[in-house]
Amino acid sequence: MTSHLKNPLRSRLHEIIFEADTPAGKMFDLLLQFSILASVLIVMLDSVASIRAQYGNIFYIAEWFFTLLFTLEYVLRLYCIGHPLKYARSFFGIVDLLSVLPTYLALLLPGGQVLLSIRILRLLRIFRILKMVKFVGEAEVLLRSLRSSGRKIIVFLLAIVTLVVIFGAVMYLVEGEKNGFTSIPRSIYWAIVTMTTVGYGDISPRTDLGQAIAAFIMVLGYGIIAIPTGIVTAELALKKQITTQSCPECSAFGHDPDAEFCKYCGEKLNL
């Protein structure tokens, strides 16, 4: 057992922060979820000029409160993990950093000439909503299924690209410039919005043959939309049940219910 696990404070903090199947962990997750939603709501309300003019000072104080709160959470996560740099480079570590970094960077960019930069930094705070992903129990299963389906989805997307290029070229020949299909790229754009059943209406076929092709593409689009769902669903059906148990050394999760050691680093799990 590593010296990290022998430290009772780190072990207790890890149980509270990373474990979702303990009373303390559930309470921590609940409070953190509420804080994330509240902070994102404040960011959205602060973007409304009339509301900001009336409650701007309150939003400013609340923003710094949540920033300090998430900063403390981020530091504690790094403290109670055996390999903090590994967590800092992970998806959740980067999201945690993005949730606090913009507020501090805004202090370093004062002055009216950089208002655009500050707006961008404010927009980055919306990434806090990504912190909610770690509270979704099936998130790891979904991610694993997407990874397993990666090649199939890539082949599917290549097939779609091929189809829209072919249909775009055909519609360019059938309709021509006089009906708005001024080039093959513009015709491909029309094929994409038609096949995805979006149909903006800025370009539409005028000839009978063009409308027949468009009808075929639209019907085909409904079938195509269902294919990625079927691929991922098939992978989901093959996945075994996993737990929310998090490794105290590398913070990895998604272990089997009967696992005693981390499948990524080999460290013994806190059972």
XYZ file of C-alpha atoms in Angstrom:
271
model
C 0.000 0.000 0.000
C 1.375 3.436 -0.904
C 2.133 6.208 1.564
C -0.691 8.171 -0.039
C -3.255 5.641 1.165
C -1.749 5.595 4.667
C -2.537 9.295 5.098
C -5.951 9.315 6.867
C -6.761 12.892 5.778
C -6.125 12.173 2.102
C -7.992 8.900 2.327
C -11.005 10.609 3.897
C -10.957 13.466 1.365
C -10.725 10.973 -1.481
C -13.740 9.111 -0.133
C -15.771 12.317 0.080
C -14.706 13.900 -3.215
C -14.345 10.917 -5.530
C -16.661 8.254 -4.120
C -20.347 8.599 -5.036
C -21.553 5.545 -3.129
C -20.965 6.858 0.411
C -23.237 9.244 2.385
C -20.520 11.917 2.526
C -19.744 11.462 -1.168
C -23.410 11.750 -2.131
C -23.786 14.935 -0.092
C -20.636 16.407 -1.639
C -21.862 15.567 -5.155
C -25.279 17.074 -4.433
C -23.805 20.351 -3.185
C -21.375 20.482 -6.080
C -24.127 19.884 -8.638
C -26.158 22.711 -7.129
C -23.121 25.022 -7.187
C -22.375 24.207 -10.823
C -25.949 24.846 -11.937
C -26.149 28.067 -9.915
C -22.855 29.376 -11.318
C -23.852 28.581 -14.914
C -27.212 30.284 -14.355
C -25.406 33.400 -13.112
C -23.160 33.437 -16.179
C -26.216 33.252 -18.457
C -28.120 35.952 -16.566
C -25.028 38.169 -16.576
C -25.105 38.101 -20.396
C -28.526 39.847 -20.387
C -27.820 43.595 -20.398
C -30.989 44.659 -18.537
C -30.472 42.107 -15.763
C -26.741 42.843 -15.519
C -27.444 46.568 -15.115
C -29.636 45.869 -12.088
C -27.799 42.977 -10.434
C -24.270 43.339 -11.823
C -22.636 43.765 -8.398
C -24.418 40.714 -6.991
C -23.348 38.658 -10.003
C -19.753 39.813 -9.550
C -19.675 38.749 -5.896
C -21.397 35.448 -6.680
C -18.961 34.768 -9.515
C -15.980 35.166 -7.200
C -17.653 33.025 -4.550
C -18.116 30.141 -6.980
C -14.644 30.660 -8.445
C -13.039 30.359 -5.008
C -15.263 27.389 -4.192
C -14.302 25.530 -7.382
C -10.659 26.488 -6.882
C -10.719 24.872 -3.447
C -12.380 21.794 -4.906
C -9.732 21.578 -7.658
C -6.854 21.900 -5.175
C -8.378 19.249 -2.894
C -8.799 16.868 -5.821
C -5.123 17.254 -6.682
C -4.151 16.856 -3.023
C -5.966 13.571 -2.386
C -4.835 11.842 -5.599
C -1.623 9.824 -5.700
C -0.699 11.224 -9.135
C -2.063 14.802 -9.284
C -0.479 15.612 -12.655
C -2.272 12.675 -14.231
C -5.598 13.988 -12.979
C -4.717 17.547 -14.072
C -4.148 16.286 -17.628
C -7.333 14.221 -17.696
C -10.628 15.392 -19.226
C -12.191 16.179 -15.857
C -9.009 17.874 -14.627
C -8.959 20.194 -17.641
C -12.669 20.959 -17.207
C -12.105 21.751 -13.514
C -9.285 24.123 -14.469
C -11.344 25.799 -17.196
C -14.105 26.426 -14.670
C -11.892 28.687 -12.534
C -9.176 29.988 -14.858
C -11.240 32.610 -16.769
C -12.052 34.620 -13.639
C -8.388 34.886 -12.684
C -7.315 35.677 -16.247
C -9.857 38.496 -16.389
C -7.898 40.205 -13.595
C -4.807 40.204 -15.797
C -6.624 41.761 -18.758
C -7.973 45.106 -17.511
C -8.861 48.043 -19.739
C -11.495 48.809 -22.342
C -9.295 47.654 -25.246
C -9.571 44.025 -24.192
C -13.312 43.864 -23.537
C -13.630 41.272 -26.289
C -11.093 39.041 -24.542
C -13.006 39.330 -21.276
C -16.210 38.372 -23.066
C -14.493 35.257 -24.367
C -13.270 34.450 -20.857
C -16.796 34.858 -19.534
C -18.022 32.490 -22.212
C -15.444 29.902 -21.124
C -17.083 29.796 -17.697
C -19.983 27.967 -19.275
C -17.635 24.971 -19.408
C -18.588 24.461 -15.771
C -21.624 22.607 -17.033
C -19.217 19.901 -18.245
C -18.379 19.232 -14.612
C -21.842 17.704 -14.394
C -20.676 14.827 -16.585
C -18.791 13.229 -13.706
C -22.057 12.880 -11.763
C -23.748 10.832 -14.461
C -23.412 7.231 -13.411
C -23.580 5.894 -16.978
C -21.152 8.430 -18.426
C -18.236 6.006 -18.414
C -20.340 3.287 -20.064
C -21.400 5.723 -22.782
C -17.820 6.882 -23.379
C -16.606 3.297 -23.631
C -19.371 2.474 -26.083
C -18.502 5.477 -28.228
C -14.845 4.461 -28.259
C -15.745 0.886 -29.200
C -18.017 2.173 -31.963
C -15.410 4.627 -33.229
C -14.374 2.750 -36.385
C -17.943 1.907 -37.333
C -19.017 5.516 -36.905
C -16.034 6.758 -38.947
C -16.954 4.373 -41.786
C -20.562 5.572 -41.523
C -19.493 9.232 -41.694
C -17.274 8.543 -44.705
C -20.261 6.950 -46.424
C -22.368 10.023 -45.638
C -19.686 12.354 -47.011
C -19.552 10.277 -50.191
C -23.330 10.405 -50.583
C -23.629 14.176 -50.099
C -20.825 14.789 -52.594
C -22.566 12.571 -55.175
C -25.996 14.081 -54.549
C -24.529 17.585 -54.595
C -22.883 16.994 -57.952
C -26.082 15.460 -59.364
C -28.229 18.382 -58.196
C -25.731 20.842 -59.665
C -26.200 19.154 -63.044
C -29.988 18.789 -62.726
C -30.890 22.232 -61.342
C -28.026 24.430 -62.494
C -27.135 27.992 -61.567
C -30.490 29.446 -62.581
C -32.182 27.617 -59.677
C -29.633 28.637 -57.028
C -27.256 25.678 -57.326
C -24.401 27.937 -58.384
C -21.561 25.505 -57.629
C -20.914 21.952 -56.474
C -19.881 23.064 -52.932
C -23.133 25.015 -52.592
C -25.046 22.004 -53.898
C -23.248 19.800 -51.345
C -24.357 22.241 -48.632
C -27.938 21.787 -49.812
C -27.535 17.991 -49.796
C -26.247 18.090 -46.201
C -29.096 20.228 -44.826
C -31.616 18.114 -46.764
C -30.223 14.735 -45.710
C -30.085 15.830 -42.063
C -33.764 16.906 -42.414
C -32.908 20.466 -41.365
C -34.053 22.086 -44.618
C -33.309 25.796 -44.224
C -35.165 26.582 -47.447
C -32.559 29.039 -48.742
C -32.004 26.718 -51.713
C -34.663 24.451 -53.171
C -35.010 22.484 -56.410
C -37.391 23.777 -59.078
C -37.443 20.984 -61.627
C -39.530 17.823 -61.306
C -36.444 15.595 -61.384
C -34.697 17.721 -58.770
C -37.703 17.582 -56.451
C -37.883 13.803 -56.862
C -34.214 13.491 -55.933
C -34.787 15.804 -52.963
C -37.688 13.672 -51.748
C -35.502 10.557 -51.961
C -32.701 12.288 -50.013
C -35.109 13.407 -47.271
C -36.537 9.906 -46.821
C -32.999 8.508 -46.834
C -32.041 11.043 -44.184
C -34.508 9.649 -41.653
C -32.999 6.190 -42.020
C -29.447 7.522 -41.788
C -30.165 9.362 -38.520
C -31.074 6.062 -36.840
C -27.855 4.240 -37.809
C -25.409 5.851 -35.303
C -27.959 5.326 -32.530
C -28.172 1.641 -33.403
C -24.378 1.260 -33.461
C -23.888 2.817 -30.025
C -26.916 1.009 -28.572
C -25.494 -2.336 -29.704
C -22.230 -1.554 -27.942
C -24.070 -0.452 -24.811
C -25.871 -3.798 -24.670
C -22.516 -5.581 -24.570
C -21.113 -3.590 -21.673
C -20.923 -5.082 -18.193
C -22.117 -3.310 -15.094
C -19.542 -1.002 -13.521
C -19.297 0.866 -10.229
C -18.535 4.454 -9.263
C -15.446 3.263 -7.376
C -12.572 5.652 -8.085
C -8.904 4.714 -7.827
C -7.198 6.676 -5.025
C -3.955 6.725 -6.982
C -4.880 7.702 -10.558
C -8.563 8.760 -10.099
C -9.707 6.351 -12.825
C -13.191 4.884 -12.518
C -15.384 2.401 -14.360
C -14.232 -0.699 -12.497
C -16.131 -3.983 -12.315
C -18.245 -4.525 -9.171
C -15.910 -7.271 -7.905
C -12.641 -5.486 -8.767
C -10.062 -5.250 -5.973
C -7.354 -3.470 -7.954
C -7.393 -0.599 -10.454
C -7.404 -1.862 -14.043
C -5.263 1.099 -15.138
C -2.497 1.451 -12.543
C -2.831 -1.715 -10.438
C -3.373 0.163 -7.154
C -5.602 -1.489 -4.542
C -9.082 0.016 -4.422
C -10.730 1.268 -1.256
C -13.464 -1.335 -0.852
